[in-house]
Short mmCIF file of C-alpha atoms in Angstrom, two decimals:
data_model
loop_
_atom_site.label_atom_id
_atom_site.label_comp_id
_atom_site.label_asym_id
_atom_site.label_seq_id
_atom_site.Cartn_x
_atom_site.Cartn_y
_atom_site.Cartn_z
CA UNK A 1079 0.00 0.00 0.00
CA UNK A 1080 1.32 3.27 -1.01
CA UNK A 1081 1.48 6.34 1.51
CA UNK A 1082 -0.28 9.53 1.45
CA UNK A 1083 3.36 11.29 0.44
CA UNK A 1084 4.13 8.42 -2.27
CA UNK A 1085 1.36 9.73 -3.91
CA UNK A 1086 1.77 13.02 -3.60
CA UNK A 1087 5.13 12.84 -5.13
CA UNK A 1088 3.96 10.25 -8.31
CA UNK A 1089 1.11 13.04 -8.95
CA UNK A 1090 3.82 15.65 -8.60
CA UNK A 1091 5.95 13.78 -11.18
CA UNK A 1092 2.78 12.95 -13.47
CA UNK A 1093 1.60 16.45 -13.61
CA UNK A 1094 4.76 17.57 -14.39
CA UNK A 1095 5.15 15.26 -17.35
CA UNK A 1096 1.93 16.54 -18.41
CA UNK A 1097 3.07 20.65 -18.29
CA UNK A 1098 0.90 21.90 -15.44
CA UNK A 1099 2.50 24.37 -13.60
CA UNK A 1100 3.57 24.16 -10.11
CA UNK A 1101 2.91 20.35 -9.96
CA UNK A 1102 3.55 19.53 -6.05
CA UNK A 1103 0.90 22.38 -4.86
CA UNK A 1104 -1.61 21.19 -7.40
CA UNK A 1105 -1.06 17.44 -6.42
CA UNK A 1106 -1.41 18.12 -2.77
CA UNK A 1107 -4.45 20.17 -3.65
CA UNK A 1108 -6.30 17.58 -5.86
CA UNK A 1109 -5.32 14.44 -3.21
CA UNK A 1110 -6.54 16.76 -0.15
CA UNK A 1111 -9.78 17.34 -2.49
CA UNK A 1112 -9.91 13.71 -2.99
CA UNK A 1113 -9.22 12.57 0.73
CA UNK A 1114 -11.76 15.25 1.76
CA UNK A 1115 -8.79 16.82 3.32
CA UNK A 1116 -7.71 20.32 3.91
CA UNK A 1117 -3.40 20.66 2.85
CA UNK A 1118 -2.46 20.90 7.01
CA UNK A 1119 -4.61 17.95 7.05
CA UNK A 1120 -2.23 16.16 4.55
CA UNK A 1121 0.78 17.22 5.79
CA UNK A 1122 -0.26 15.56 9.44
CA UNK A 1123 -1.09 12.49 6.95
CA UNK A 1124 2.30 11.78 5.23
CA UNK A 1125 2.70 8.20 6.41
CA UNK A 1126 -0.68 6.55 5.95
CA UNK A 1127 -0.95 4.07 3.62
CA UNK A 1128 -4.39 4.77 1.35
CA UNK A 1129 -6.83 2.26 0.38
CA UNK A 1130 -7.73 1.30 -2.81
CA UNK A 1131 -11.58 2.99 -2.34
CA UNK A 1132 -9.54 6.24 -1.56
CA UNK A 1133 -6.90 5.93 -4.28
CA UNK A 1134 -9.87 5.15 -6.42
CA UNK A 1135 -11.42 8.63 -5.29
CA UNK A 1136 -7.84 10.47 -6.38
CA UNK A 1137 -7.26 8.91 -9.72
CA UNK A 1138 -10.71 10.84 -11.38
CA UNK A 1139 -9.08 14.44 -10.47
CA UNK A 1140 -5.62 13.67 -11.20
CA UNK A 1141 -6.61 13.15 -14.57
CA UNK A 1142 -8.85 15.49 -15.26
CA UNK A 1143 -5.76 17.92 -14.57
CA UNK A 1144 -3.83 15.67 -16.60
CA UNK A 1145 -5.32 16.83 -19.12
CA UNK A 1146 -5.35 20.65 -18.64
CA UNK A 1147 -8.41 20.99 -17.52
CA UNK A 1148 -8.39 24.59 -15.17
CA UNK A 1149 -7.60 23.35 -11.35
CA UNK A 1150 -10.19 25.62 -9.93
CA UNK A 1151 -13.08 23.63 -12.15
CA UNK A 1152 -11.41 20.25 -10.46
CA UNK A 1153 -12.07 21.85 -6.78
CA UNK A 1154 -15.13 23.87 -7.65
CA UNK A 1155 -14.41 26.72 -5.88
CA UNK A 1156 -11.56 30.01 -6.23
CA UNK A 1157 -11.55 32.71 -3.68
CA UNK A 1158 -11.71 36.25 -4.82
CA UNK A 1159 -11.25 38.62 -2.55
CA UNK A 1160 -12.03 36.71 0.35
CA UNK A 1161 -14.85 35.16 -0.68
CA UNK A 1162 -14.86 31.48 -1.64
CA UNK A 1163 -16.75 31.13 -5.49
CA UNK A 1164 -18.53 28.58 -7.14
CA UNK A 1165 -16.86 27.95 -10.29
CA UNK A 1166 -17.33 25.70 -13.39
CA UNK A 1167 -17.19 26.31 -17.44
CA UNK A 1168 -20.03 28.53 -17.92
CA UNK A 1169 -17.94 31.40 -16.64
CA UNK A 1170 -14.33 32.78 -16.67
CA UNK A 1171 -12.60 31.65 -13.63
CA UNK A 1172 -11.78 35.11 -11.29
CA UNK A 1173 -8.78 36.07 -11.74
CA UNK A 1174 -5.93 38.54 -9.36
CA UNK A 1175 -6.11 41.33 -12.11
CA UNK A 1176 -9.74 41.35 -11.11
CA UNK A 1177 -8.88 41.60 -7.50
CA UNK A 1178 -6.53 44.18 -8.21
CA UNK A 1179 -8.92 46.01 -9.86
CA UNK A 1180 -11.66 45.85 -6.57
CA UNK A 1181 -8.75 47.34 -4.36
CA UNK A 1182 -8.21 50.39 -6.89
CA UNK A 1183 -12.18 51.30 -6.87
CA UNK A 1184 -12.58 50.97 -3.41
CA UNK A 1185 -9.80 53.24 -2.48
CA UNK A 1186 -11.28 55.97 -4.74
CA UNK A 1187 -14.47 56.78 -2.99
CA UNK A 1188 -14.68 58.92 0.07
CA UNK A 1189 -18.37 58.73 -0.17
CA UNK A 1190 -19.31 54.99 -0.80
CA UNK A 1191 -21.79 54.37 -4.01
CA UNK A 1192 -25.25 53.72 -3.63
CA UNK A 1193 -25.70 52.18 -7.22
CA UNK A 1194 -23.70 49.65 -8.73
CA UNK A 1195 -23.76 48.36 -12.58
CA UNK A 1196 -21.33 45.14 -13.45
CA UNK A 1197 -20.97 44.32 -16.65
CA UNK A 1198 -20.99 40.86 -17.90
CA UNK A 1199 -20.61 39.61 -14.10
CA UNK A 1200 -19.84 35.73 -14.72
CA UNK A 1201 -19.25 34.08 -11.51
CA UNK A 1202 -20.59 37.04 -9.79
CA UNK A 1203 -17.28 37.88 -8.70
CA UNK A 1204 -17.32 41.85 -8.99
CA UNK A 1205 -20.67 42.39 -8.42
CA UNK A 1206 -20.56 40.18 -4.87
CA UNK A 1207 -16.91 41.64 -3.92
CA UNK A 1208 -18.18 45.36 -4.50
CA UNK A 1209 -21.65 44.68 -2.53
CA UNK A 1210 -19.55 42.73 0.32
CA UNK A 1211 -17.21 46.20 0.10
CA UNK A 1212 -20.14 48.52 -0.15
CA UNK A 1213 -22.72 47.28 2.44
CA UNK A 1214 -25.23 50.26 1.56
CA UNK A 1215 -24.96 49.90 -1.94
CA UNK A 1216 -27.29 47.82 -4.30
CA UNK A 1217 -25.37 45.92 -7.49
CA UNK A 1218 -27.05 45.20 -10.53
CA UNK A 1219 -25.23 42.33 -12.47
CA UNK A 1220 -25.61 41.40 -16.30
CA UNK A 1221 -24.60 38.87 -18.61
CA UNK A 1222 -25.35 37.92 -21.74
CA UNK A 1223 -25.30 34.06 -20.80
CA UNK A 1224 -27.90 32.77 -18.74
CA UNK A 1225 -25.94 29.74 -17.63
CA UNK A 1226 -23.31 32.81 -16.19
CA UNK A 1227 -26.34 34.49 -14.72
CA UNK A 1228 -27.09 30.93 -12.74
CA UNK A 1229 -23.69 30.94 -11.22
CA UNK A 1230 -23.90 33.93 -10.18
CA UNK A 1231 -27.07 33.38 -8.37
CA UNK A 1232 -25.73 30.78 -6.88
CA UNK A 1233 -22.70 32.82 -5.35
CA UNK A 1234 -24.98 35.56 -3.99
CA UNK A 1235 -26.95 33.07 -2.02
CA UNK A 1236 -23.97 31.03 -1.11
CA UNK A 1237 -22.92 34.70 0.80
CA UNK A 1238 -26.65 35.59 1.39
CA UNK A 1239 -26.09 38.65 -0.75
CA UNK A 1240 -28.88 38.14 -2.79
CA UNK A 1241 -31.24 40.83 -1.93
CA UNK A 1242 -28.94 43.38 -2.75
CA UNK A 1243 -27.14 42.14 -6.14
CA UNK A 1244 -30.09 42.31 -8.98
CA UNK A 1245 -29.05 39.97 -12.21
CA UNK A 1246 -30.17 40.99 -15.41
CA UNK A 1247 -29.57 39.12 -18.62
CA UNK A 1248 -28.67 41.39 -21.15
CA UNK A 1249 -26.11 42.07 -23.55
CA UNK A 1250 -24.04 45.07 -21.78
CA UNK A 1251 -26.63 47.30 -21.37
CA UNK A 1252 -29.53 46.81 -23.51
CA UNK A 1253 -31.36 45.62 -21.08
CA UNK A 1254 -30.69 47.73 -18.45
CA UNK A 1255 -33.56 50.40 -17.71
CA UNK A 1256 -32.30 53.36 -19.25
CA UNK A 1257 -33.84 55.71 -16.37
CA UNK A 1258 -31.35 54.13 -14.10
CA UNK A 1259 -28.30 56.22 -13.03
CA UNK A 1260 -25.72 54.29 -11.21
CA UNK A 1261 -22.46 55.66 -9.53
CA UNK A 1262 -19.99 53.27 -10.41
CA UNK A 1263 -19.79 51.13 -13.33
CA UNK A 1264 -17.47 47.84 -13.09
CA UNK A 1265 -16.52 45.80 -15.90
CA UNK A 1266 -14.09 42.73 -17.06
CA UNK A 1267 -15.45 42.18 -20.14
CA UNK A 1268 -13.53 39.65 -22.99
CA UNK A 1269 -10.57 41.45 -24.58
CA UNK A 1270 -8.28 39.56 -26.14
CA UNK A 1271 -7.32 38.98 -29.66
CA UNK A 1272 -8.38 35.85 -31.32
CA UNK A 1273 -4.82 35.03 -31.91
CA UNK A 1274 -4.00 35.87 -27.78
CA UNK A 1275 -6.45 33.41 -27.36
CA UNK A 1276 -4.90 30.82 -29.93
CA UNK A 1277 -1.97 30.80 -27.91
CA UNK A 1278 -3.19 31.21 -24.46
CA UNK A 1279 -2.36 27.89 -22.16
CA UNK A 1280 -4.97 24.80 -22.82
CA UNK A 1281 -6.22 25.41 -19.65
CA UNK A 1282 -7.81 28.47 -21.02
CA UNK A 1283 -8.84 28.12 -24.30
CA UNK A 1284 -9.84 24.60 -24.15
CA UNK A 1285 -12.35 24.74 -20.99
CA UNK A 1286 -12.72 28.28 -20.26
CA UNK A 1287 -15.51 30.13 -22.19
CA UNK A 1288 -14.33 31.48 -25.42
CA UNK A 1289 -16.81 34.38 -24.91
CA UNK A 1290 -15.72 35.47 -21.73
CA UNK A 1291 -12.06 35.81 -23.33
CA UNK A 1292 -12.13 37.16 -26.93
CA UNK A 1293 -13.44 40.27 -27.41
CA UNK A 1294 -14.92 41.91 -30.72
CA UNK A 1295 -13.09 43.34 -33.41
CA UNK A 1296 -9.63 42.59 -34.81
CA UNK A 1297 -7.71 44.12 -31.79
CA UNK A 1298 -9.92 42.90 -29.23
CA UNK A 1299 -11.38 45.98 -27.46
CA UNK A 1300 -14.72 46.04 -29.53
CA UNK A 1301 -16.68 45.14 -26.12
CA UNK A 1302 -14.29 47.86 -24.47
CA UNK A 1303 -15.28 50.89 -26.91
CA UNK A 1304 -19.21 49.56 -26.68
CA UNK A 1305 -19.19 49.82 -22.98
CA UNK A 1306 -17.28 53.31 -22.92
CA UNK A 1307 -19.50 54.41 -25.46
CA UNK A 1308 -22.44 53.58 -23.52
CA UNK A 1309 -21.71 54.24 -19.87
CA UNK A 1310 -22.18 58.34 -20.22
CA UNK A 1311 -25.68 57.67 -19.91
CA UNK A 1312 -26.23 55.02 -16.84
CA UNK A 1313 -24.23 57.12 -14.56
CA UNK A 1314 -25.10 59.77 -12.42
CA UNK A 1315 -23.10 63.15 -11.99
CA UNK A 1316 -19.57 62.34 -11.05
CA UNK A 1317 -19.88 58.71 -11.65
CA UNK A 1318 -17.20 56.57 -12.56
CA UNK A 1319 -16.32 53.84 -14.96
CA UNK A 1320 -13.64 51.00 -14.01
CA UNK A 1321 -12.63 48.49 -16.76
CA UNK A 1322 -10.01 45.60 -16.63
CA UNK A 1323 -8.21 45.72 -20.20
CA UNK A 1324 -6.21 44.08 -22.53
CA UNK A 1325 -2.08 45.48 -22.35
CA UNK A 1326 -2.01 46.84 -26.12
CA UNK A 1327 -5.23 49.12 -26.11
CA UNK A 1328 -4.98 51.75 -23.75
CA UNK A 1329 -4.44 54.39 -26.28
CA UNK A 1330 -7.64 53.58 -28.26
CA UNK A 1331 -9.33 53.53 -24.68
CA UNK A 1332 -8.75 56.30 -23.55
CA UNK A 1333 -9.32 58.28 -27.34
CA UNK A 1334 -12.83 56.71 -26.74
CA UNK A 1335 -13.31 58.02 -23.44
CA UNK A 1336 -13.11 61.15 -24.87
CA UNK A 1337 -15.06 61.08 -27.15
CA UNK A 1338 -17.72 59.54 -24.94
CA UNK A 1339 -17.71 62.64 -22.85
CA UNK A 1340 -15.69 61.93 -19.74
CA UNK A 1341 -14.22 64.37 -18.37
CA UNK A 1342 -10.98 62.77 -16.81
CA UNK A 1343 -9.54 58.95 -18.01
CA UNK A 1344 -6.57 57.41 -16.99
CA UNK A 1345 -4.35 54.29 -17.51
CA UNK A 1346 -3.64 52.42 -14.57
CA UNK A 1347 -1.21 49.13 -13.70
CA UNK A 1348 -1.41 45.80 -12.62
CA UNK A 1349 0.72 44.52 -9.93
CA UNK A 1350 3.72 43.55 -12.91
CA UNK A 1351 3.83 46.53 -14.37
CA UNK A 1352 1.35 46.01 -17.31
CA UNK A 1353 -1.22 48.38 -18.43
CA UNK A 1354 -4.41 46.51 -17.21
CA UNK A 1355 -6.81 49.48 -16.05
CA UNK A 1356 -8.86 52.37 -17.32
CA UNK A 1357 -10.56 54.16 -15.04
CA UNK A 1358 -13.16 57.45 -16.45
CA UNK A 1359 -15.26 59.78 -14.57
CA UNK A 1360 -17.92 61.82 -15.58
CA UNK A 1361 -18.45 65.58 -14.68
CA UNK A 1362 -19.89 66.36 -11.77
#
């Protein structure tokens, strides 16, 4: 009989072979999932030989990531800023950017918003980080995908935030009532290039949804310069816009914010470096 850290170190070795990065956290991750175990709980484990109906519980998991699939669809869950999500393939696994990008809109407001729009909301991640952030405010999430829109339900009642985040399936905001005026408006919406996406790691572009990740036109940032365009008239006096962005379209971004009738725009950075932000605000 094999030991709990004999397996650990043949699914180390197996994911490795296989490409997945960082192979002994992701092993000790999908036995602990397996076992029903938490990683401390593992480590307190080393020397226990498993039993076939265990090992048998392991092998489904392991190869699943074998095969690329996204780690976070294996466990089911991914916290985003420290809140534990639902996640599967109808929506874009939460990513840090996105975290980031929660920490630089709540540091902007002296006065917290009362109204909050996100725009195509996925897992719910924004929507139910900003509403968690904002305890006054109410959040109004839309997607275009209904099986998106079921996730996110699912995450608001998971964190009993569901009489304050509204979901509305729409595609960006045609379906929002136009006499609404919110004060922030939140969005990660897809913006890559079909050939980012081409290249992107198998995780992503063979289980992740290709929707959530390639935007409109041939650079990417159709979805971008729709939302921009369209924001000046769902926000209130002195409301703000807050996008997550691909690296290579700032300049275009911030042209259309502009034109939109912002009165300030800016280009902000992730945590490497890369220009990942635009954040606009309207006149007051």
């Amino acid at each position: 009989m094999l030991t709990v850290l004999e397996i650990i170190k043949r699914t180390t070795d197996f994911l490795a072979g296989r490409g997945v990065e960082n192979p002994r956290l992701n092993a000790e991750l999908l036995i602990g999932h397996g076992l029903g175990l938490k990683r401390m709980q593992l480590y307190l484990q080393f020397e226990r030989p498993l039993t076939e109906q265990e090992l048998e519980r392991i092998r489904p998991v392991v190869r699943r990531r074998g095969q690329r699939e996204p780690l976070q669809y294996i466990l089911g869950e991914a916290e985003f800023c420290g809140l534990s999500l639902r996640v599967d393939r109808r929506a874009l696994i939460p990513r840090p950017e996105t975290e980031y990008l929660v920490e630089l809109v709540t540091a902007r407001w002296a006065t917290p918003p009362s109204r909050i729009l996100d725009l195509g909301t996925g897992t719910g991640a924004l929507a139910l980080a900003l509403a968690n952030a904002f305890p006054e405010a109410t959040v109004v999430a839309v997607d275009s995908s209904a099986d998106a829109l079921a996730l996110a339900a699912e995450n608001a009642r998971i964190h009993n935030l569901e009489a304050r985040v509204g979901l509305i399936e729409s595609d960006w905001f045609e379906r929002v009532p136009c006499e609404t005026k919110f004060d922030l408006i939140v969005s990660n919406p897809p913006y890559l290039t079909a050939t980012e996406t081409a290249v992107a790691s198998p995780e992503v572009k063979e289980f992740e949804p290709v929707g959530a990740l390639t935007g409109s036109g041939d650079d990417g940032a159709g979805d971008l310069r729709k939302i921009i365009a369209g924001a000046p008239a769902f926000l209130a006096a002195g409301g703000m816009l807050a996008l997550e962005t691909g690296i290579a379209q700032h300049s275009v971004l911030l042209e259309a914010c502009g034109r939109a009738g912002f009165a300030t725009s800016e280009s902000l950075q992730d945590l490497t470096k890369r220009d990942r932000y635009v954040i606009a605000k309207m006149g007051a």
